[in-house]
Amino acid sequence: MAAPATMTHSSRRMAIVADILLFSVAVFWGSNFVFIKAAVERTSVIAGGSIVAGSMLYIFLRYVVATGIFAAAQPKSWLRASRRDWKMGGLLAAFYLTALILQTIGLQRTSPGISGFITGMSVAMVPFLYWAVARRSPGKWQIIGAIIATIGLGALSLQGDFSIRWGDAITLLATLLYALHIMTTGFFAPKVEPATLAVTQMVASAAALLVLTPFFVHITFDLPWQVWAAVVWTALSGTIYAFFIQSWAQRYTTSTHAAILLGFESAFAAITGIAFGMDSVTWRLLVGGSLMLTGVFVVELLPSSKGVVEEIEAEERPGAAIAPTRPVD
């Protein structure tokens, strides 16, 4: 009986380490909002004052760095990818890259904290998208959680005339695409190796950016060191580190745990936004952000049906294969 006890203790220790590392991903994702906003402000100036052009230049450079490092580190993941793998990676790349472009543009017309809280709603949207596709009801708690998050969004973004700032509106559209990416990843992940699914998305995105970016801005590598520092840092911490940690950590914890821990990204976006003077402590940020975060947790913590409970329990068994619950930023 001693062996099982040792294994149980070891599994619990690995689960704690996994949760800590997933939490660190949330910290990096959240704190990166301020670096992205500052970098795009500089690239926009270089691009003649165009936010769209500046965003495209930043994203292009970030993907060149991240894809180059990842492809070099995992050559077999893309050299041995099948045509089917590339089709799946291409579709996911279309969702994620479009979302990232919209989110980056929207970030220039809103604050890091608000952008982070709106982006965090992607997790709450997934059950409803799955409902639309698979005709599986999300359940009452998921509906309640979505209502709470929507009220929070209203408190955070609605103006006196009930209009929504266009930066927030663009970010909300990006959030919908992030949710589509999460849902589609859930369908594809069991069929493809994690590294292959990640690198095919990155290569497809980099190729698309190589074609599209020249239509918006002249590609230049002669940029201030602050821009290159942000590009390299966000590529390493927000893309490569996040993927490796998710792939490893979710072998030892459940997708529910992962989603909850990664959900703290929005809180750290607000904290760093305040620390760097890009956010102000207002009742809108505190009340709206808290309601949105609460809504997301309600959706994740309370299962929608008996089937979902069984699925979570299956994930908690040793050796269970768990797909990433959220796209890497």
PDB file of C-alpha atoms in Angstrom, residues 21-291:
ATOM      1  CA  LEU A  21       2.959  27.562 -13.566  1.00  0.00           C
ATOM      2  CA  LEU A  22      -0.471  28.089 -15.133  1.00  0.00           C
ATOM      3  CA  PHE A  23      -0.957  31.033 -12.797  1.00  0.00           C
ATOM      4  CA  SER A  24       2.372  32.427 -14.008  1.00  0.00           C
ATOM      5  CA  VAL A  25       1.041  32.266 -17.582  1.00  0.00           C
ATOM      6  CA  ALA A  26      -1.935  34.396 -16.483  1.00  0.00           C
ATOM      7  CA  VAL A  27       0.487  36.898 -14.939  1.00  0.00           C
ATOM      8  CA  PHE A  28       2.495  37.138 -18.167  1.00  0.00           C
ATOM      9  CA  TRP A  29      -0.587  37.391 -20.388  1.00  0.00           C
ATOM     10  CA  GLY A  30      -2.145  40.073 -18.208  1.00  0.00           C
ATOM     11  CA  SER A  31       1.003  42.165 -17.807  1.00  0.00           C
ATOM     12  CA  ASN A  32       1.758  42.001 -21.533  1.00  0.00           C
ATOM     13  CA  PHE A  33      -1.217  44.241 -22.370  1.00  0.00           C
ATOM     14  CA  VAL A  34       0.703  47.335 -21.292  1.00  0.00           C
ATOM     15  CA  PHE A  35       3.792  46.337 -23.295  1.00  0.00           C
ATOM     16  CA  ILE A  36       1.707  45.665 -26.411  1.00  0.00           C
ATOM     17  CA  LYS A  37      -0.117  48.982 -26.077  1.00  0.00           C
ATOM     18  CA  ALA A  38       3.148  50.896 -25.661  1.00  0.00           C
ATOM     19  CA  ALA A  39       4.833  49.068 -28.566  1.00  0.00           C
ATOM     20  CA  VAL A  40       1.930  49.659 -30.960  1.00  0.00           C
ATOM     21  CA  GLU A  41       1.861  53.355 -30.030  1.00  0.00           C
ATOM     22  CA  ARG A  42       5.457  53.554 -31.289  1.00  0.00           C
ATOM     23  CA  THR A  43       4.918  51.444 -34.433  1.00  0.00           C
ATOM     24  CA  SER A  44       1.816  53.494 -35.251  1.00  0.00           C
ATOM     25  CA  VAL A  45       3.932  56.670 -35.252  1.00  0.00           C
ATOM     26  CA  ILE A  46       6.443  54.979 -37.565  1.00  0.00           C
ATOM     27  CA  ALA A  47       3.546  53.886 -39.800  1.00  0.00           C
ATOM     28  CA  GLY A  48       2.382  57.468 -40.277  1.00  0.00           C
ATOM     29  CA  GLY A  49      -0.035  57.600 -37.361  1.00  0.00           C
ATOM     30  CA  SER A  50      -2.204  54.668 -38.468  1.00  0.00           C
ATOM     31  CA  ILE A  51      -3.254  52.385 -35.603  1.00  0.00           C
ATOM     32  CA  VAL A  52      -4.129  49.581 -38.030  1.00  0.00           C
ATOM     33  CA  ALA A  53      -0.744  49.791 -39.767  1.00  0.00           C
ATOM     34  CA  GLY A  54       1.116  49.982 -36.462  1.00  0.00           C
ATOM     35  CA  SER A  55      -0.778  46.963 -35.127  1.00  0.00           C
ATOM     36  CA  MET A  56      -0.039  44.926 -38.258  1.00  0.00           C
ATOM     37  CA  LEU A  57       3.677  45.740 -38.074  1.00  0.00           C
ATOM     38  CA  TYR A  58       3.911  44.754 -34.402  1.00  0.00           C
ATOM     39  CA  ILE A  59       1.978  41.487 -34.890  1.00  0.00           C
ATOM     40  CA  PHE A  60       4.038  40.593 -37.978  1.00  0.00           C
ATOM     41  CA  LEU A  61       7.317  41.047 -36.094  1.00  0.00           C
ATOM     42  CA  ARG A  62       6.040  39.116 -33.076  1.00  0.00           C
ATOM     43  CA  TYR A  63       4.984  36.166 -35.228  1.00  0.00           C
ATOM     44  CA  VAL A  64       8.268  36.133 -37.140  1.00  0.00           C
ATOM     45  CA  VAL A  65      10.155  35.853 -33.842  1.00  0.00           C
ATOM     46  CA  ALA A  66       7.797  33.341 -32.184  1.00  0.00           C
ATOM     47  CA  THR A  67       7.374  31.125 -35.262  1.00  0.00           C
ATOM     48  CA  GLY A  68      11.097  31.097 -36.020  1.00  0.00           C
ATOM     49  CA  ILE A  69      12.031  30.031 -32.482  1.00  0.00           C
ATOM     50  CA  PHE A  70       9.215  27.499 -32.150  1.00  0.00           C
ATOM     51  CA  ALA A  71       9.760  25.929 -35.594  1.00  0.00           C
ATOM     52  CA  ALA A  72      13.499  25.608 -34.905  1.00  0.00           C
ATOM     53  CA  ALA A  73      12.853  24.058 -31.483  1.00  0.00           C
ATOM     54  CA  GLN A  74      10.200  21.633 -32.783  1.00  0.00           C
ATOM     55  CA  PRO A  75      11.208  20.776 -36.389  1.00  0.00           C
ATOM     56  CA  LYS A  76       9.414  17.416 -36.457  1.00  0.00           C
ATOM     57  CA  SER A  77       6.121  19.055 -35.498  1.00  0.00           C
ATOM     58  CA  TRP A  78       5.845  20.843 -38.861  1.00  0.00           C
ATOM     59  CA  LEU A  79       8.073  18.747 -41.129  1.00  0.00           C
ATOM     60  CA  ARG A  80       5.902  15.678 -40.488  1.00  0.00           C
ATOM     61  CA  ALA A  81       2.563  17.504 -40.442  1.00  0.00           C
ATOM     62  CA  SER A  82      -0.017  16.013 -42.806  1.00  0.00           C
ATOM     63  CA  ARG A  83      -2.266  17.946 -45.169  1.00  0.00           C
ATOM     64  CA  ARG A  84      -5.106  17.439 -42.702  1.00  0.00           C
ATOM     65  CA  ASP A  85      -2.957  18.898 -39.909  1.00  0.00           C
ATOM     66  CA  TRP A  86      -2.252  21.997 -42.016  1.00  0.00           C
ATOM     67  CA  LYS A  87      -5.954  22.435 -42.823  1.00  0.00           C
ATOM     68  CA  MET A  88      -6.854  22.326 -39.120  1.00  0.00           C
ATOM     69  CA  GLY A  89      -3.990  24.627 -38.193  1.00  0.00           C
ATOM     70  CA  GLY A  90      -4.953  27.016 -41.000  1.00  0.00           C
ATOM     71  CA  LEU A  91      -8.570  27.281 -39.830  1.00  0.00           C
ATOM     72  CA  LEU A  92      -7.529  27.867 -36.231  1.00  0.00           C
ATOM     73  CA  ALA A  93      -4.971  30.426 -37.389  1.00  0.00           C
ATOM     74  CA  ALA A  94      -7.696  32.323 -39.271  1.00  0.00           C
ATOM     75  CA  PHE A  95      -9.781  32.617 -36.094  1.00  0.00           C
ATOM     76  CA  TYR A  96      -6.908  33.460 -33.776  1.00  0.00           C
ATOM     77  CA  LEU A  97      -4.981  35.846 -36.025  1.00  0.00           C
ATOM     78  CA  THR A  98      -8.107  37.860 -36.863  1.00  0.00           C
ATOM     79  CA  ALA A  99      -8.933  38.032 -33.141  1.00  0.00           C
ATOM     80  CA  LEU A 100      -5.404  39.144 -32.255  1.00  0.00           C
ATOM     81  CA  ILE A 101      -5.405  41.888 -34.903  1.00  0.00           C
ATOM     82  CA  LEU A 102      -8.779  43.218 -33.743  1.00  0.00           C
ATOM     83  CA  GLN A 103      -7.778  43.018 -30.073  1.00  0.00           C
ATOM     84  CA  THR A 104      -4.496  44.854 -30.722  1.00  0.00           C
ATOM     85  CA  ILE A 105      -6.261  47.610 -32.676  1.00  0.00           C
ATOM     86  CA  GLY A 106      -8.976  47.905 -30.019  1.00  0.00           C
ATOM     87  CA  LEU A 107      -6.362  48.110 -27.257  1.00  0.00           C
ATOM     88  CA  GLN A 108      -5.229  51.465 -28.662  1.00  0.00           C
ATOM     89  CA  ARG A 109      -8.697  52.912 -27.985  1.00  0.00           C
ATOM     90  CA  THR A 110      -9.295  51.387 -24.569  1.00  0.00           C
ATOM     91  CA  SER A 111      -7.230  50.598 -21.465  1.00  0.00           C
ATOM     92  CA  PRO A 112      -5.309  47.386 -20.724  1.00  0.00           C
ATOM     93  CA  GLY A 113      -7.626  46.551 -17.821  1.00  0.00           C
ATOM     94  CA  ILE A 114     -10.834  46.901 -19.810  1.00  0.00           C
ATOM     95  CA  SER A 115      -9.357  45.012 -22.767  1.00  0.00           C
ATOM     96  CA  GLY A 116      -8.263  42.208 -20.426  1.00  0.00           C
ATOM     97  CA  PHE A 117     -11.677  41.861 -18.784  1.00  0.00           C
ATOM     98  CA  ILE A 118     -13.503  41.844 -22.142  1.00  0.00           C
ATOM     99  CA  THR A 119     -11.081  39.276 -23.573  1.00  0.00           C
ATOM    100  CA  GLY A 120     -11.616  37.088 -20.514  1.00  0.00           C
ATOM    101  CA  MET A 121     -15.258  36.676 -21.529  1.00  0.00           C
ATOM    102  CA  SER A 122     -14.169  34.295 -24.314  1.00  0.00           C
ATOM    103  CA  VAL A 123     -14.262  31.405 -21.831  1.00  0.00           C
ATOM    104  CA  ALA A 124     -17.872  32.250 -20.906  1.00  0.00           C
ATOM    105  CA  MET A 125     -18.880  32.371 -24.582  1.00  0.00           C
ATOM    106  CA  VAL A 126     -17.651  28.874 -25.434  1.00  0.00           C
ATOM    107  CA  PRO A 127     -20.573  26.876 -23.939  1.00  0.00           C
ATOM    108  CA  PHE A 128     -23.038  28.980 -25.936  1.00  0.00           C
ATOM    109  CA  LEU A 129     -21.119  28.563 -29.172  1.00  0.00           C
ATOM    110  CA  TYR A 130     -20.973  24.833 -28.513  1.00  0.00           C
ATOM    111  CA  TRP A 131     -24.725  24.940 -27.896  1.00  0.00           C
ATOM    112  CA  ALA A 132     -25.230  26.558 -31.322  1.00  0.00           C
ATOM    113  CA  VAL A 133     -23.032  23.995 -33.068  1.00  0.00           C
ATOM    114  CA  ALA A 134     -23.756  20.761 -31.168  1.00  0.00           C
ATOM    115  CA  ARG A 135     -27.260  21.576 -29.857  1.00  0.00           C
ATOM    116  CA  ARG A 136     -26.148  20.825 -26.304  1.00  0.00           C
ATOM    117  CA  SER A 137     -27.687  23.183 -23.762  1.00  0.00           C
ATOM    118  CA  PRO A 138     -25.100  24.933 -21.567  1.00  0.00           C
ATOM    119  CA  GLY A 139     -27.345  24.701 -18.497  1.00  0.00           C
ATOM    120  CA  LYS A 140     -28.833  27.244 -16.104  1.00  0.00           C
ATOM    121  CA  TRP A 141     -25.617  28.137 -14.275  1.00  0.00           C
ATOM    122  CA  GLN A 142     -23.838  28.869 -17.549  1.00  0.00           C
ATOM    123  CA  ILE A 143     -26.714  31.156 -18.557  1.00  0.00           C
ATOM    124  CA  ILE A 144     -26.597  32.889 -15.152  1.00  0.00           C
ATOM    125  CA  GLY A 145     -22.821  33.282 -15.433  1.00  0.00           C
ATOM    126  CA  ALA A 146     -23.157  34.783 -18.918  1.00  0.00           C
ATOM    127  CA  ILE A 147     -25.792  37.246 -17.671  1.00  0.00           C
ATOM    128  CA  ILE A 148     -23.534  38.316 -14.779  1.00  0.00           C
ATOM    129  CA  ALA A 149     -20.596  38.785 -17.167  1.00  0.00           C
ATOM    130  CA  THR A 150     -22.770  40.757 -19.607  1.00  0.00           C
ATOM    131  CA  ILE A 151     -23.949  43.088 -16.805  1.00  0.00           C
ATOM    132  CA  GLY A 152     -20.287  43.592 -15.929  1.00  0.00           C
ATOM    133  CA  LEU A 153     -19.516  44.395 -19.558  1.00  0.00           C
ATOM    134  CA  GLY A 154     -22.288  47.001 -19.541  1.00  0.00           C
ATOM    135  CA  ALA A 155     -20.962  48.599 -16.354  1.00  0.00           C
ATOM    136  CA  LEU A 156     -17.461  48.626 -17.839  1.00  0.00           C
ATOM    137  CA  SER A 157     -18.152  49.842 -21.368  1.00  0.00           C
ATOM    138  CA  LEU A 158     -21.584  51.465 -21.809  1.00  0.00           C
ATOM    139  CA  GLN A 159     -21.618  55.241 -22.005  1.00  0.00           C
ATOM    140  CA  GLY A 160     -24.360  57.573 -20.732  1.00  0.00           C
ATOM    141  CA  ASP A 161     -26.268  57.298 -24.016  1.00  0.00           C
ATOM    142  CA  PHE A 162     -25.948  53.487 -23.900  1.00  0.00           C
ATOM    143  CA  SER A 163     -23.394  53.492 -26.712  1.00  0.00           C
ATOM    144  CA  ILE A 164     -20.226  51.417 -26.448  1.00  0.00           C
ATOM    145  CA  ARG A 165     -16.768  52.786 -27.159  1.00  0.00           C
ATOM    146  CA  TRP A 166     -15.498  51.504 -30.497  1.00  0.00           C
ATOM    147  CA  GLY A 167     -12.292  50.207 -28.928  1.00  0.00           C
ATOM    148  CA  ASP A 168     -14.373  48.068 -26.555  1.00  0.00           C
ATOM    149  CA  ALA A 169     -16.666  46.973 -29.408  1.00  0.00           C
ATOM    150  CA  ILE A 170     -13.723  45.801 -31.531  1.00  0.00           C
ATOM    151  CA  THR A 171     -12.265  43.967 -28.526  1.00  0.00           C
ATOM    152  CA  LEU A 172     -15.629  42.260 -27.938  1.00  0.00           C
ATOM    153  CA  LEU A 173     -15.668  41.074 -31.561  1.00  0.00           C
ATOM    154  CA  ALA A 174     -12.133  39.764 -31.061  1.00  0.00           C
ATOM    155  CA  THR A 175     -13.342  37.939 -27.939  1.00  0.00           C
ATOM    156  CA  LEU A 176     -16.023  36.155 -29.976  1.00  0.00           C
ATOM    157  CA  LEU A 177     -13.350  34.967 -32.403  1.00  0.00           C
ATOM    158  CA  TYR A 178     -11.169  33.827 -29.488  1.00  0.00           C
ATOM    159  CA  ALA A 179     -14.136  31.796 -28.227  1.00  0.00           C
ATOM    160  CA  LEU A 180     -14.567  30.242 -31.688  1.00  0.00           C
ATOM    161  CA  HIS A 181     -10.874  29.369 -31.593  1.00  0.00           C
ATOM    162  CA  ILE A 182     -11.222  27.702 -28.185  1.00  0.00           C
ATOM    163  CA  MET A 183     -14.263  25.700 -29.294  1.00  0.00           C
ATOM    164  CA  THR A 184     -12.678  24.599 -32.579  1.00  0.00           C
ATOM    165  CA  THR A 185      -9.462  23.671 -30.789  1.00  0.00           C
ATOM    166  CA  GLY A 186     -11.571  21.369 -28.607  1.00  0.00           C
ATOM    167  CA  PHE A 187     -12.732  19.542 -31.744  1.00  0.00           C
ATOM    168  CA  PHE A 188      -9.269  19.327 -33.333  1.00  0.00           C
ATOM    169  CA  ALA A 189      -6.992  18.734 -30.320  1.00  0.00           C
ATOM    170  CA  PRO A 190      -7.740  14.978 -29.899  1.00  0.00           C
ATOM    171  CA  LYS A 191      -6.821  14.409 -33.561  1.00  0.00           C
ATOM    172  CA  VAL A 192      -3.467  16.214 -33.721  1.00  0.00           C
ATOM    173  CA  GLU A 193      -0.290  16.287 -31.635  1.00  0.00           C
ATOM    174  CA  PRO A 194      -0.227  19.450 -29.477  1.00  0.00           C
ATOM    175  CA  ALA A 195       3.091  20.702 -30.896  1.00  0.00           C
ATOM    176  CA  THR A 196       1.906  20.100 -34.463  1.00  0.00           C
ATOM    177  CA  LEU A 197      -1.378  21.903 -33.861  1.00  0.00           C
ATOM    178  CA  ALA A 198       0.471  24.883 -32.379  1.00  0.00           C
ATOM    179  CA  VAL A 199       3.230  25.202 -34.961  1.00  0.00           C
ATOM    180  CA  THR A 200       0.893  24.805 -37.962  1.00  0.00           C
ATOM    181  CA  GLN A 201      -1.197  27.676 -36.596  1.00  0.00           C
ATOM    182  CA  MET A 202       1.860  29.823 -36.066  1.00  0.00           C
ATOM    183  CA  VAL A 203       3.352  29.102 -39.508  1.00  0.00           C
ATOM    184  CA  ALA A 204      -0.007  29.690 -41.223  1.00  0.00           C
ATOM    185  CA  SER A 205      -0.419  32.982 -39.336  1.00  0.00           C
ATOM    186  CA  ALA A 206       3.121  34.105 -40.157  1.00  0.00           C
ATOM    187  CA  ALA A 207       2.570  33.287 -43.848  1.00  0.00           C
ATOM    188  CA  ALA A 208      -0.719  35.213 -43.883  1.00  0.00           C
ATOM    189  CA  LEU A 209       0.933  38.198 -42.208  1.00  0.00           C
ATOM    190  CA  LEU A 210       3.803  38.107 -44.714  1.00  0.00           C
ATOM    191  CA  VAL A 211       1.241  38.498 -47.507  1.00  0.00           C
ATOM    192  CA  LEU A 212      -1.139  40.946 -45.793  1.00  0.00           C
ATOM    193  CA  THR A 213       1.137  43.299 -43.848  1.00  0.00           C
ATOM    194  CA  PRO A 214       2.720  45.030 -46.920  1.00  0.00           C
ATOM    195  CA  PHE A 215      -0.780  46.172 -47.925  1.00  0.00           C
ATOM    196  CA  PHE A 216      -1.027  48.154 -44.682  1.00  0.00           C
ATOM    197  CA  VAL A 217       2.507  49.238 -43.868  1.00  0.00           C
ATOM    198  CA  HIS A 218       6.060  49.174 -45.172  1.00  0.00           C
ATOM    199  CA  ILE A 219       7.818  46.365 -43.302  1.00  0.00           C
ATOM    200  CA  THR A 220      10.888  47.664 -41.542  1.00  0.00           C
ATOM    201  CA  PHE A 221      13.217  46.197 -38.955  1.00  0.00           C
ATOM    202  CA  ASP A 222      14.782  49.554 -38.142  1.00  0.00           C
ATOM    203  CA  LEU A 223      12.783  50.128 -34.974  1.00  0.00           C
ATOM    204  CA  PRO A 224      13.454  51.562 -31.493  1.00  0.00           C
ATOM    205  CA  TRP A 225      14.833  49.116 -28.958  1.00  0.00           C
ATOM    206  CA  GLN A 226      11.645  49.475 -26.898  1.00  0.00           C
ATOM    207  CA  VAL A 227       9.609  47.977 -29.753  1.00  0.00           C
ATOM    208  CA  TRP A 228      12.020  45.077 -30.239  1.00  0.00           C
ATOM    209  CA  ALA A 229      12.088  44.448 -26.491  1.00  0.00           C
ATOM    210  CA  ALA A 230       8.268  44.225 -26.460  1.00  0.00           C
ATOM    211  CA  VAL A 231       8.215  42.013 -29.570  1.00  0.00           C
ATOM    212  CA  VAL A 232      10.758  39.538 -28.202  1.00  0.00           C
ATOM    213  CA  TRP A 233       9.305  39.532 -24.681  1.00  0.00           C
ATOM    214  CA  THR A 234       5.699  38.969 -25.759  1.00  0.00           C
ATOM    215  CA  ALA A 235       6.753  36.311 -28.274  1.00  0.00           C
ATOM    216  CA  LEU A 236       8.704  34.423 -25.614  1.00  0.00           C
ATOM    217  CA  SER A 237       6.388  34.881 -22.623  1.00  0.00           C
ATOM    218  CA  GLY A 238       2.977  35.223 -24.237  1.00  0.00           C
ATOM    219  CA  THR A 239       3.347  32.649 -27.009  1.00  0.00           C
ATOM    220  CA  ILE A 240       6.184  30.131 -26.599  1.00  0.00           C
ATOM    221  CA  TYR A 241       6.312  29.908 -22.781  1.00  0.00           C
ATOM    222  CA  ALA A 242       2.515  29.883 -22.546  1.00  0.00           C
ATOM    223  CA  PHE A 243       2.173  27.016 -25.005  1.00  0.00           C
ATOM    224  CA  PHE A 244       4.820  24.815 -23.382  1.00  0.00           C
ATOM    225  CA  ILE A 245       3.438  25.415 -19.894  1.00  0.00           C
ATOM    226  CA  GLN A 246      -0.150  24.680 -20.983  1.00  0.00           C
ATOM    227  CA  SER A 247       0.923  21.519 -22.802  1.00  0.00           C
ATOM    228  CA  TRP A 248       2.888  20.230 -19.799  1.00  0.00           C
ATOM    229  CA  ALA A 249       0.785  21.503 -16.902  1.00  0.00           C
ATOM    230  CA  GLN A 250      -2.540  20.207 -18.179  1.00  0.00           C
ATOM    231  CA  ARG A 251      -1.231  16.663 -17.901  1.00  0.00           C
ATOM    232  CA  TYR A 252      -1.415  17.085 -14.127  1.00  0.00           C
ATOM    233  CA  THR A 253      -4.466  19.301 -13.597  1.00  0.00           C
ATOM    234  CA  THR A 254      -7.973  19.607 -15.010  1.00  0.00           C
ATOM    235  CA  SER A 255      -9.104  21.946 -17.771  1.00  0.00           C
ATOM    236  CA  THR A 256     -11.432  23.561 -15.209  1.00  0.00           C
ATOM    237  CA  HIS A 257      -8.482  24.388 -12.942  1.00  0.00           C
ATOM    238  CA  ALA A 258      -6.557  25.686 -15.944  1.00  0.00           C
ATOM    239  CA  ALA A 259      -9.409  27.901 -17.141  1.00  0.00           C
ATOM    240  CA  ILE A 260      -9.897  29.411 -13.677  1.00  0.00           C
ATOM    241  CA  LEU A 261      -6.187  30.118 -13.195  1.00  0.00           C
ATOM    242  CA  LEU A 262      -5.775  31.556 -16.692  1.00  0.00           C
ATOM    243  CA  GLY A 263      -8.875  33.663 -16.076  1.00  0.00           C
ATOM    244  CA  PHE A 264      -6.829  35.794 -13.678  1.00  0.00           C
ATOM    245  CA  GLU A 265      -5.184  37.276 -16.786  1.00  0.00           C
ATOM    246  CA  SER A 266      -7.813  40.025 -16.776  1.00  0.00           C
ATOM    247  CA  ALA A 267      -7.087  40.957 -13.164  1.00  0.00           C
ATOM    248  CA  PHE A 268      -3.359  41.277 -13.880  1.00  0.00           C
ATOM    249  CA  ALA A 269      -4.108  43.325 -16.999  1.00  0.00           C
ATOM    250  CA  ALA A 270      -5.964  45.792 -14.751  1.00  0.00           C
ATOM    251  CA  ILE A 271      -3.275  45.751 -12.045  1.00  0.00           C
ATOM    252  CA  THR A 272      -0.423  46.432 -14.481  1.00  0.00           C
ATOM    253  CA  GLY A 273      -2.546  48.985 -16.329  1.00  0.00           C
ATOM    254  CA  ILE A 274      -3.010  50.900 -13.076  1.00  0.00           C
ATOM    255  CA  ALA A 275       0.668  50.511 -12.160  1.00  0.00           C
ATOM    256  CA  PHE A 276       1.793  51.967 -15.519  1.00  0.00           C
ATOM    257  CA  GLY A 277      -0.782  54.768 -15.459  1.00  0.00           C
ATOM    258  CA  MET A 278      -2.830  53.363 -18.355  1.00  0.00           C
ATOM    259  CA  ASP A 279      -5.844  52.524 -16.156  1.00  0.00           C
ATOM    260  CA  SER A 280      -7.601  54.485 -13.427  1.00  0.00           C
ATOM    261  CA  VAL A 281      -9.238  52.985 -10.346  1.00  0.00           C
ATOM    262  CA  THR A 282     -12.895  53.791 -11.020  1.00  0.00           C
ATOM    263  CA  TRP A 283     -16.190  52.226  -9.977  1.00  0.00           C
ATOM    264  CA  ARG A 284     -16.627  51.042 -13.571  1.00  0.00           C
ATOM    265  CA  LEU A 285     -13.343  49.117 -13.536  1.00  0.00           C
ATOM    266  CA  LEU A 286     -13.882  47.658 -10.058  1.00  0.00           C
ATOM    267  CA  VAL A 287     -17.583  46.742 -10.353  1.00  0.00           C
ATOM    268  CA  GLY A 288     -17.627  45.854 -14.031  1.00  0.00           C
ATOM    269  CA  GLY A 289     -14.392  43.864 -13.880  1.00  0.00           C
ATOM    270  CA  SER A 290     -15.476  41.981 -10.759  1.00  0.00           C
ATOM    271  CA  LEU A 291     -18.831  41.047 -12.302  1.00  0.00           C
TER     272      LEU A 291
END
